[in-house]
XYZ file of C-alpha atoms in Angstrom:
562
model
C -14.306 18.982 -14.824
C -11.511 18.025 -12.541
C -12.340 18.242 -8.476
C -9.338 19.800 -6.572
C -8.116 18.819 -3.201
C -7.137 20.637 -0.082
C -5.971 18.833 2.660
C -2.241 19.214 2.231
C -2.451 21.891 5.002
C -3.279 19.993 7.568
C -1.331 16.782 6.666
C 0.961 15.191 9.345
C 4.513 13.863 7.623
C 4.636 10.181 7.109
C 7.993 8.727 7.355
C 8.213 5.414 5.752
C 11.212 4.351 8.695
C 9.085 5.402 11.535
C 6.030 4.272 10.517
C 4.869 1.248 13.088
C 2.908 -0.720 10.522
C 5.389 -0.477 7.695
C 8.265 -1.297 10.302
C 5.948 -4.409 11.206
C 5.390 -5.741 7.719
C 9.163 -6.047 6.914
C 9.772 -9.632 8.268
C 6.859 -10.632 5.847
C 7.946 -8.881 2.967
C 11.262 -10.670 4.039
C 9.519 -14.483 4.069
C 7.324 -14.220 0.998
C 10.039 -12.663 -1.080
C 11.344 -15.474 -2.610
C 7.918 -16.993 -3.661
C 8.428 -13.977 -6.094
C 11.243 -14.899 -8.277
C 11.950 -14.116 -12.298
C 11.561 -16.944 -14.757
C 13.956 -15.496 -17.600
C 13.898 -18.654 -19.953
C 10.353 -19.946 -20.179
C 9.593 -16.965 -22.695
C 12.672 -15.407 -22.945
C 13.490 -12.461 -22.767
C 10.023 -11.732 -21.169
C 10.465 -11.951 -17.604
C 7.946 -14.235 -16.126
C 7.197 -15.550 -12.794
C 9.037 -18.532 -11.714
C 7.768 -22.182 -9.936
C 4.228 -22.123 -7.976
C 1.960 -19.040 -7.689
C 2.354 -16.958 -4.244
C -0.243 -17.748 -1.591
C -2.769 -14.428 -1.866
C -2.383 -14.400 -5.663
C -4.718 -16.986 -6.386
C -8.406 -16.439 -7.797
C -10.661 -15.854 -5.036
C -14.043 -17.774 -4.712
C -16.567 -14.833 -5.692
C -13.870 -14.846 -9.162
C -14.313 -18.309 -9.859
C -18.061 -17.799 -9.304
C -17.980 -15.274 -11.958
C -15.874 -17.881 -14.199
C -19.060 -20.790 -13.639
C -21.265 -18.488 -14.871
C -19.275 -17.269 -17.798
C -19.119 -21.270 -18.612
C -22.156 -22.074 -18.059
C -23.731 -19.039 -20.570
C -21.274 -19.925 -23.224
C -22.566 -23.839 -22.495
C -25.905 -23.137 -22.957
C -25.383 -21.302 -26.041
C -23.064 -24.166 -27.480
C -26.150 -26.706 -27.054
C -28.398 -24.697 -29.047
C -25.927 -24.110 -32.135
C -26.554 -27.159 -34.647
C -22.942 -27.375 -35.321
C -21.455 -28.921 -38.170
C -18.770 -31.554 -37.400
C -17.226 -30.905 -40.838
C -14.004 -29.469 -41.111
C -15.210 -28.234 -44.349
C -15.848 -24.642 -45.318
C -19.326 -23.159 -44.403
C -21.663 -22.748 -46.826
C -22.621 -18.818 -46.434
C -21.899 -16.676 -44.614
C -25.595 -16.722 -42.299
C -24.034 -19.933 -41.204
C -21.320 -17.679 -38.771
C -24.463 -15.632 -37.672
C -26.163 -18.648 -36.383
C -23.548 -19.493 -33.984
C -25.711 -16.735 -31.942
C -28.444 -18.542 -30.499
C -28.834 -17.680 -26.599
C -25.771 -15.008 -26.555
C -26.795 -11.751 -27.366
C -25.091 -10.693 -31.397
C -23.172 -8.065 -31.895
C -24.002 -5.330 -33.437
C -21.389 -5.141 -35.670
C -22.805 -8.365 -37.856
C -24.792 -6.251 -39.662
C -22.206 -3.607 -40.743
C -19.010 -5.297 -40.896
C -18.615 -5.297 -45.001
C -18.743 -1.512 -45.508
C -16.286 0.631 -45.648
C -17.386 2.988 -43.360
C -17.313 -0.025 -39.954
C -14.312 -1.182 -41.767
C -12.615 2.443 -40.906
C -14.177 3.200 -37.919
C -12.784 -0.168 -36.126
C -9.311 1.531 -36.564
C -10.642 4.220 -34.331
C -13.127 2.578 -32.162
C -12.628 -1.073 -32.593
C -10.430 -3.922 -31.284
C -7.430 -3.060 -31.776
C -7.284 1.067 -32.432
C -3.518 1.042 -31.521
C -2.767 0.662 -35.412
C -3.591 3.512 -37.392
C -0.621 6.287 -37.846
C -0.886 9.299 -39.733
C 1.124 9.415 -43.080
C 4.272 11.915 -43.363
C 5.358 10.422 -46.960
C 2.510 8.478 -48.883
C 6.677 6.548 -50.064
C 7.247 4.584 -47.354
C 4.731 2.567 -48.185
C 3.628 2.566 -51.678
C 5.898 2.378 -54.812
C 5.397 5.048 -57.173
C 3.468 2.696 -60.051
C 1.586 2.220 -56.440
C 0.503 5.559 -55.877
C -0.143 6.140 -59.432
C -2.794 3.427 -59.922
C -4.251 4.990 -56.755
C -4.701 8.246 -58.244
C -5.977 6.434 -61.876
C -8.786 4.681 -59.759
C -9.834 7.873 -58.211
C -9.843 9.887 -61.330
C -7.407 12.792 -59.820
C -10.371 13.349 -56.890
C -7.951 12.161 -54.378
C -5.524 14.628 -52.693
C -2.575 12.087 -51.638
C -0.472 14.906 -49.946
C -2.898 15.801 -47.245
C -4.756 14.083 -43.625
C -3.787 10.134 -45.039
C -3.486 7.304 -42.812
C -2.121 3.894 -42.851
C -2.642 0.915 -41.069
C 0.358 -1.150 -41.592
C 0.950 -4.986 -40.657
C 4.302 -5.364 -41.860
C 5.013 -5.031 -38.251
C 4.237 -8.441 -38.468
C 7.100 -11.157 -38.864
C 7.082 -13.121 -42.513
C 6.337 -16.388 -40.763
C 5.908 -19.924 -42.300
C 2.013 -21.249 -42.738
C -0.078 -22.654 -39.917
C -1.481 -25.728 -40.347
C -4.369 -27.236 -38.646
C -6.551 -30.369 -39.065
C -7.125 -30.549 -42.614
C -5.012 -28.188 -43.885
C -2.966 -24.576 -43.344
C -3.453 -21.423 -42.307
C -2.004 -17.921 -43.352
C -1.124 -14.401 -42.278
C -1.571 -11.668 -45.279
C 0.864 -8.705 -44.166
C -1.281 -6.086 -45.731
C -1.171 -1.840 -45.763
C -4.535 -0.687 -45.774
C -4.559 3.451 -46.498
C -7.080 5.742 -45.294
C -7.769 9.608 -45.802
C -9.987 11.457 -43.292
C -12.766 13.212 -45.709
C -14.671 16.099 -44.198
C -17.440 14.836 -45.351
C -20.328 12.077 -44.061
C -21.696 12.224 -40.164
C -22.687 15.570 -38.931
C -19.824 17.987 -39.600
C -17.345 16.206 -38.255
C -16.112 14.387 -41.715
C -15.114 10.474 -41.414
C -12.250 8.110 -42.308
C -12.786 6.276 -45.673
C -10.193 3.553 -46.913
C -8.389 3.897 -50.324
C -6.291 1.128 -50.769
C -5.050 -2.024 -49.869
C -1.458 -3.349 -50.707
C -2.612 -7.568 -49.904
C 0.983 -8.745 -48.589
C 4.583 -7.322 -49.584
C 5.690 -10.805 -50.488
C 3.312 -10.568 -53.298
C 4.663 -10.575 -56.583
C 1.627 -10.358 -58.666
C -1.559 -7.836 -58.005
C -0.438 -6.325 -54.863
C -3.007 -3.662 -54.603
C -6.965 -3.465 -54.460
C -8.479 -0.252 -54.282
C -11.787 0.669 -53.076
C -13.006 0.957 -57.102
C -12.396 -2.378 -57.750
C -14.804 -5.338 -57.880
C -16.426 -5.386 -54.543
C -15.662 -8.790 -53.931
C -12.090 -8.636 -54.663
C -12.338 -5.593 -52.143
C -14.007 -7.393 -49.321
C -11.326 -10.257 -49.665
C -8.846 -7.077 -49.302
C -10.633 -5.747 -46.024
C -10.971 -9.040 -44.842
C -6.716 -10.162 -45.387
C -6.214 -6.295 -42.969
C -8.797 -7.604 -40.397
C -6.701 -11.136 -40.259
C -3.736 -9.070 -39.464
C -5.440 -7.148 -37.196
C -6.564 -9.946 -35.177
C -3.060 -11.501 -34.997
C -1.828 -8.213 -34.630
C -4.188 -7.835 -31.547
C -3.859 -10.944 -30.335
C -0.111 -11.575 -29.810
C 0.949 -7.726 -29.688
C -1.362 -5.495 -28.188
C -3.445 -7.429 -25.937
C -1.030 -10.479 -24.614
C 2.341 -8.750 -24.774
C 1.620 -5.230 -24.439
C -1.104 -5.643 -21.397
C -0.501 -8.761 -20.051
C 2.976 -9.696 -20.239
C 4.511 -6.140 -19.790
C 3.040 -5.727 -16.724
C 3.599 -9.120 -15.376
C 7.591 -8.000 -14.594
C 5.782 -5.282 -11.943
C 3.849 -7.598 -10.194
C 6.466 -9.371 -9.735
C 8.777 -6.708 -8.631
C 6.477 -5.742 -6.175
C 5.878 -8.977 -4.495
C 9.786 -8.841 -3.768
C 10.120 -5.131 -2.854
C 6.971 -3.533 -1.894
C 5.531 -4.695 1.319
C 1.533 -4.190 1.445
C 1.472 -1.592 3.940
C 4.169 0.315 1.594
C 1.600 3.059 0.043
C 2.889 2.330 -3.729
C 2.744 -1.633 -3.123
C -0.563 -1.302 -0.905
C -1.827 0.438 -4.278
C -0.174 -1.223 -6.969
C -1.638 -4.733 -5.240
C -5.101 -3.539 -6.173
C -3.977 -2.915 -10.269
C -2.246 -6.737 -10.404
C -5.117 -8.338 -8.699
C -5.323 -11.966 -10.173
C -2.850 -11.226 -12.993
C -0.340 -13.760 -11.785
C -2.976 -16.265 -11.500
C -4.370 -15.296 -15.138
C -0.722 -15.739 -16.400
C -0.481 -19.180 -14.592
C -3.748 -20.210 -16.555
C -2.644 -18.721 -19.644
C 0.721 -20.243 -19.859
C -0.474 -23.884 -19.488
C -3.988 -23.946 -21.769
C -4.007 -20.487 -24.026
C -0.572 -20.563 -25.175
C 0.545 -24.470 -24.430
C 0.959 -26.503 -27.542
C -2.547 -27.074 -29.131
C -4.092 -24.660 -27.133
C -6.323 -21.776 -28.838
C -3.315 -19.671 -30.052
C -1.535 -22.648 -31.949
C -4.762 -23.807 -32.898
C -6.250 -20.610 -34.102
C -4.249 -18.194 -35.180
C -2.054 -17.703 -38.273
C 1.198 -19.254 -37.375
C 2.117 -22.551 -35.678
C 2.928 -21.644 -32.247
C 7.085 -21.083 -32.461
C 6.082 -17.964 -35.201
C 3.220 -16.710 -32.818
C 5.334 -16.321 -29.489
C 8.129 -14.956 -31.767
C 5.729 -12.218 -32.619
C 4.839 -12.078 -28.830
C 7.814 -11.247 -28.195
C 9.108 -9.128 -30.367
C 6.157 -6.753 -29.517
C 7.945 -6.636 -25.571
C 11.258 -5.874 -27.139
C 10.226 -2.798 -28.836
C 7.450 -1.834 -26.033
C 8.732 0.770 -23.145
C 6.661 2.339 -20.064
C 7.423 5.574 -21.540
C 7.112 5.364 -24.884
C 3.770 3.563 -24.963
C 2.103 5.517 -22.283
C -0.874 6.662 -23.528
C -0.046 10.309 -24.649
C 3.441 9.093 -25.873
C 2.053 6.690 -27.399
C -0.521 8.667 -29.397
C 1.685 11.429 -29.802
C 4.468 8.663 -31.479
C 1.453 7.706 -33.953
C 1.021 11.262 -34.943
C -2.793 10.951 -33.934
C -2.693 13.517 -31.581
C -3.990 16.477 -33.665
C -8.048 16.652 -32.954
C -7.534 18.939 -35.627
C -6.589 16.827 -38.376
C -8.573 14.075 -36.809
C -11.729 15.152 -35.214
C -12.895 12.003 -34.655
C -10.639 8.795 -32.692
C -13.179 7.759 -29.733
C -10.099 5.954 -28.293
C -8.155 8.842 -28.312
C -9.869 11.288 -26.848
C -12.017 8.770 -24.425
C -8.597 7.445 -23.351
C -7.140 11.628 -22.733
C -9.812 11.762 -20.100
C -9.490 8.357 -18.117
C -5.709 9.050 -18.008
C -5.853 12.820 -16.697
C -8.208 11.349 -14.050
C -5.477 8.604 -13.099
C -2.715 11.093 -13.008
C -4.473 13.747 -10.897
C -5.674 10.502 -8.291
C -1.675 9.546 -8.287
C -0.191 12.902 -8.121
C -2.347 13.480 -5.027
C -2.058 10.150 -3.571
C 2.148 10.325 -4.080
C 2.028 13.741 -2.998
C 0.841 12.555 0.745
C 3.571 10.317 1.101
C 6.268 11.946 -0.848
C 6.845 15.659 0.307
C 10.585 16.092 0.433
C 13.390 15.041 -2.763
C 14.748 13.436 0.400
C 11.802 11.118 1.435
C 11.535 9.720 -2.064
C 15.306 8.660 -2.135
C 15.741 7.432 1.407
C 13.085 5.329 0.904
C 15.211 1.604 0.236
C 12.268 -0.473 -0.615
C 11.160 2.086 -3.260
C 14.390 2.255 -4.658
C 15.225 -1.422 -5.077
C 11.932 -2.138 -6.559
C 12.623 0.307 -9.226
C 16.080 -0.864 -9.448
C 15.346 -4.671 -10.387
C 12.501 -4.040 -12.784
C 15.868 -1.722 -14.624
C 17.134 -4.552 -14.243
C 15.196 -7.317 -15.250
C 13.759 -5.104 -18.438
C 17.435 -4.336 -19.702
C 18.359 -7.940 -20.047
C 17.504 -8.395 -23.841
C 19.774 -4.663 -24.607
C 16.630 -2.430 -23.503
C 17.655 0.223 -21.803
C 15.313 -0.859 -19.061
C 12.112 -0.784 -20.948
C 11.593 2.834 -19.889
C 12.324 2.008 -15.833
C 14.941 4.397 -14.834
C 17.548 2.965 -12.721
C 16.737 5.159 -9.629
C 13.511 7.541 -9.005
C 15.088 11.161 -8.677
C 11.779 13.443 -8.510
C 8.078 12.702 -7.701
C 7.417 13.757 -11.028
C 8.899 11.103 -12.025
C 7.694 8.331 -9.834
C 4.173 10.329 -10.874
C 4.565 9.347 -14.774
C 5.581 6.022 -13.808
C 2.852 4.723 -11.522
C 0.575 6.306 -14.115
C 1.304 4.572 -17.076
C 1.135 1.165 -14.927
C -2.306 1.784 -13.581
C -3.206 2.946 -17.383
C -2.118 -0.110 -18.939
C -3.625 -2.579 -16.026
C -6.868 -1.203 -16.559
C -7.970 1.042 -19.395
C -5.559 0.096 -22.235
C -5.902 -3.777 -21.065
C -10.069 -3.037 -20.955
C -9.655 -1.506 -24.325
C -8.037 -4.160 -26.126
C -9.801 -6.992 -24.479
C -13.604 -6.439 -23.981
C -14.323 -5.408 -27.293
C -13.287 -9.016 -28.545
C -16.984 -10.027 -28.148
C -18.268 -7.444 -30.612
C -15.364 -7.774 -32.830
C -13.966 -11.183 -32.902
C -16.934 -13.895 -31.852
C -18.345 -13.151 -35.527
C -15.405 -14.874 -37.316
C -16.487 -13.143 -40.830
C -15.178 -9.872 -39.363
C -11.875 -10.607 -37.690
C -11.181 -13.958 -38.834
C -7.761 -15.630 -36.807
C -6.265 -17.169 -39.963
C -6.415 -17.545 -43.920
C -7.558 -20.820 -44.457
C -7.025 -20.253 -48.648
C -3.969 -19.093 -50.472
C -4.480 -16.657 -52.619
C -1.949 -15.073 -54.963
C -3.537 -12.022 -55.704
C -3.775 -12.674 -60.005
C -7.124 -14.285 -60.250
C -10.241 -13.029 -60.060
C -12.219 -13.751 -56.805
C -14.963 -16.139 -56.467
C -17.736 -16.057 -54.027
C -16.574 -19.886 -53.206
C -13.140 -18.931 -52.591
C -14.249 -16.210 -50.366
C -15.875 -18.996 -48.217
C -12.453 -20.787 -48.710
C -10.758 -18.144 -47.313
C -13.076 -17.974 -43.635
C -12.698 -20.354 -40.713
C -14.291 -23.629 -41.323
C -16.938 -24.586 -39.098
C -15.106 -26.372 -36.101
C -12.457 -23.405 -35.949
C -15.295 -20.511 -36.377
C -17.057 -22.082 -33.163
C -13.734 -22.199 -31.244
C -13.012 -18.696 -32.218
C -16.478 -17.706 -30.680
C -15.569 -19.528 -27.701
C -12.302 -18.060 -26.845
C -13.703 -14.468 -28.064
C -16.251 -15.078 -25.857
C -14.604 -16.040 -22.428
C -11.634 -13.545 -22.255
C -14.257 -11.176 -22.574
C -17.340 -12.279 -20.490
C -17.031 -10.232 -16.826
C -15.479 -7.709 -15.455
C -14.662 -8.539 -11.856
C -14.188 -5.080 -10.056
C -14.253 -1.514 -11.374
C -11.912 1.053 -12.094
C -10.632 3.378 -8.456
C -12.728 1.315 -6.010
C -10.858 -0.691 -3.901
C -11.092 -3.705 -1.476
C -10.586 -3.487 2.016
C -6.744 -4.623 2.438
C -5.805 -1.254 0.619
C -7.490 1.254 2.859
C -6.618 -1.756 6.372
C -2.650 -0.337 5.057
C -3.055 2.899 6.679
C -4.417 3.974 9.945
C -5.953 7.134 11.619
C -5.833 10.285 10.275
C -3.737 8.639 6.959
C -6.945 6.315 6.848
C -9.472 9.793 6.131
C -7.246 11.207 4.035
C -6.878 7.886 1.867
C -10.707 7.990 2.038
C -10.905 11.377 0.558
C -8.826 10.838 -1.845
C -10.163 7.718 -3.540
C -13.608 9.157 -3.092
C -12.798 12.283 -5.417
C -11.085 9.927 -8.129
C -14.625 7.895 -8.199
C -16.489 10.912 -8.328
C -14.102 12.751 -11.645
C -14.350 9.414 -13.045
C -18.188 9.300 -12.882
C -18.011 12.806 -14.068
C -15.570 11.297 -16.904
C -18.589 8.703 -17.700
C -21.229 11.405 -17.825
C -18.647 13.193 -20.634
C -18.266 9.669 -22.895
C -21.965 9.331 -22.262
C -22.590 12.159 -24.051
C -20.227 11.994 -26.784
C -21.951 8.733 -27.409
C -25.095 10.465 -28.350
C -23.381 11.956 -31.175
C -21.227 8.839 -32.417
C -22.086 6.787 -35.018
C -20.818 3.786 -33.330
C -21.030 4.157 -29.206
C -17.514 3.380 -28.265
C -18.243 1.900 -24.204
C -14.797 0.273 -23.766
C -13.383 3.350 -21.949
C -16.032 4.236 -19.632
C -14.894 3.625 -16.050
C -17.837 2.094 -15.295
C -16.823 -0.946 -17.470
C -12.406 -0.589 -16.546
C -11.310 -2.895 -14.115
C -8.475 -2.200 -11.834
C -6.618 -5.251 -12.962
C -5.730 -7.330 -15.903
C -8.239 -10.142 -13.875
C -9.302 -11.996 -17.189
């Protein structure tokens, strides 16, 4: 499935010091490399960028374009919603559904209380970074724990064998949210799965067991799937309000967004745009300094959609912000690693993780299209270490990511083999585009439909009591926060301005002549294995319960853009 190249025979050397257009572009890298500086104490220790955005980082006109129209759907859909101006719960739960009016509804309305789309969003969902595989069933259950498990079941549950846990005690204990008539909460459930070969086709499916609500519980701290059905939708519903949160703060805004913000930034110091990594790496930051500048003064500025919305005031929810970048690292969360580190690697064990093995096929594509594009500038040990500008940039992001104790968040402090460089420039492009495209577009399927992923507890709920059907309405979004939750849902996910390996013309205007061609060839065999990689996913799709779409190239962007 994977088109070779052969045109390393005929290639002429291309020295980075002798090259007339590089040698050209120094001056400018020289004036515009101080519009690039780190802002270490805004969000410390996140390294952000400092004072006005660069001139050529703003949002171009055919973006904002795309932006009106985004608006102006989401406008039209607001003015035919009869929306309740009552802070007050909603009365049912069709009231959520009928926020749908000219905007299309997902799909996932009319699944989202079983137990089988409950499961399969930990694989195919918003957020399917969660799920780990369990080594010992201990570490997260007490004996009494596991026991009660094993009562519900009648002994027809092996507990030893192919379990997996979601587990949100990742999440800090954090005081209540509040918001206007009232506060908010963040359960920090364990939700335990076993994969059952069993269900769809041959291929088995994961099935939830258990649910331990929140470890600060005292009283009734687990729900298992044989319990009253209500009591067990209130226990799927306290994981997805993790899960959201979870998504929210960790995997999509720090582990996309703000983790690659550092590189951008690097690179509009080091890398002039004539440089082949910065001419390249310019076309996987596209807007993202721009989307940061946005973000930083409306979605996470006092009483802006993540104080108002989620869990936690705002203090607790850029604590957990950022204590998802101090334990993230290039290395360690690049894809494979990252899988790998989950022990959800084994197809065997686990047949079937659309995420996983959609995600295995858009990364081999990116690391072949790297290793030949680094392999036609770097030939020699010698070319990659004499070149300065390469060095520095990889120096300062070692740097910058070691301030907090990190051992430079997986930068090295020098790049030693192309190999190396190889891994590096992979895992950025990865996380620009398909891990960003994963986490973020699915938040109109998932998320818009507040019932399924709500942002926030808006009812306590000690675990002792039975659980009403009134309560249960408690316990969802009122009607005012429900509608902003759609909003916000809506818009980070609403367009996709470019696509995945095709590029503007200021990347392929950085070369010339017979480097031009060859930069041509190249980028036109990484479209065509990643429209062979579509045709693949398309397939598998046929055979999926739930198509998963977010990892076909078609629908990647280069960039984090939105």
């Amino acid at each position: 499935m994977t088109i070779r190249l052969s045109l390393y025979t005929t290639m002429v050397p291309y020295t980075l010091d002798t090259d007339p257009i590089y040698i050209a572009n120094k001056d400018l890298l020289t004036e515009t490399r101080n519009n690039y500086q780190f802002d270490l104490a805004y969000l410390a220790p996140i390294p952000m960028l400092k004072g006005d955005l660069p001139a050529g980082e703003s949002f171009s006109i055919d973006y904002l374009g795309k932006v009106t129209s985004a608006l102006a759907r989401l406008a039209a859909n607001t003015l035919a919603v009869k929306l309740k101006s009552s802070w007050d719960p909603l009365d049912e739960l069709q009231d959520y559904e009928d926020f749908f009016q000219v905007l299309e509804k997902p799909e996932v309305i009319s699944t989202y209380q079983t137990d089988s789309s409950f499961a399969e969003q930990r694989l195919s969902g918003a957020n399917p970074v969660v799920l780990r595989s369990v080594n010992n069933l201990s570490d997260y259950l007490q004996p009494t724990e596991i026991s009660e498990i094993i009562a519900a079941f009648e002994n027809s549950l092996d507990l030893t064998d192919n379990l997996y846990v979601a587990d949100y005690t990742e999440l800090p204990s954090i005081a209540s949210g509040t918001f206007e008539r009232g506060r908010t909460y963040l359960p920090r459930p364990i939700a335990l799965f076993c994969w059952r070969s069993l269900g769809f086709g041959d291929r088995g499916q994961l099935v939830p067991i258990a649910i331990k609500l929140d470890v600060a519980l005292k009283d009734r701290t687990l729900i298992t799937a044989k319990d009253d059905s209500l009591d067990w939708l209130y226990a799927k519903t306290c994981v997805q309000i993790a899960d959201s949160n979870y998504h929210e703060l960790m995997s999509h805004l720090s582990r996309t967004h703000f983790v690659m913000e550092p590189f951008a930034i690097a690179t509009g110091q080091h890398l002039a745009a004539t440089h082949p990594l910065g001419a390249l790496l310019r076309q996987h930051f596209k807007f993202m300094l721009a989307l940061s500048s946005v973000a930083r003064k409306t979605l996470i500025a006092p009483n802006g959609p993540i104080d108002r919305l989620l869990a936690g005031e705002l203090p607790c929810s850029l604590d957990i912000v950022k204590q998802a970048f101090k334990t993230w690292s290039l290395d360690k969360f690049a894809f494979p690693n990252a899988i790998a580190q989950r022990g959800m690697a084994d197809k065997e064990k686990l047949p079937h993780y659309p995420y996983r093995d959609d995600g295995n096929l858009v990364w081999q594509a990116i690391h072949q299209f790297v290793t030949d594009y680094l392999s036609l500038h770097y030939q020699t040990p010698d070319s990659l270490s004499q070149d300065r500008d390469l060095q520095d940039w990889t120096k300062k992001l070692h740097l910058v990511l070691s301030l907090d104790g990190g051992d430079g968040k997986g930068m090295p402090a020098q790049i030693d083999t192309l190999a190396q460089l190889i891994e590096i420039v992979t895992a950025i492009i990865f996380t620009c585009g398909p891990q960003h495209a994963a986490v973020n577009f699915a938040q109109y399927e998932y998320m818009t439909f507040a019932p399924n992923m709500p942002f926030a507890s808006y009812h306590e709920f000690a675990g002792s009591e039975e659980f009403s059907q009134t309560e249960f309405m408690q316990f969802l979004p009122p009607s005012q926060q429900a509608a902003a939750q759609f909003s916000i849902s809506y818009l980070l996910s609403s367009f996709r301005y470019d696509k995945l390996g095709y590029y503007d013309r200021s990347f392929f205007e950085a070369f010339e002549g017979d480097m031009n061609e060859k930069i041509h060839f190249l980028v036109t065999a990484f479209q065509q294995q990643l429209h062979l990689v579509e045709s693949e996913i398309e397939r598998r799709n046929q055979n999926r319960v739930v198509a998963y779409n977010y990892l076909k190239p078609s629908l990647i962007p280069n960039s984090i853009s939105i």
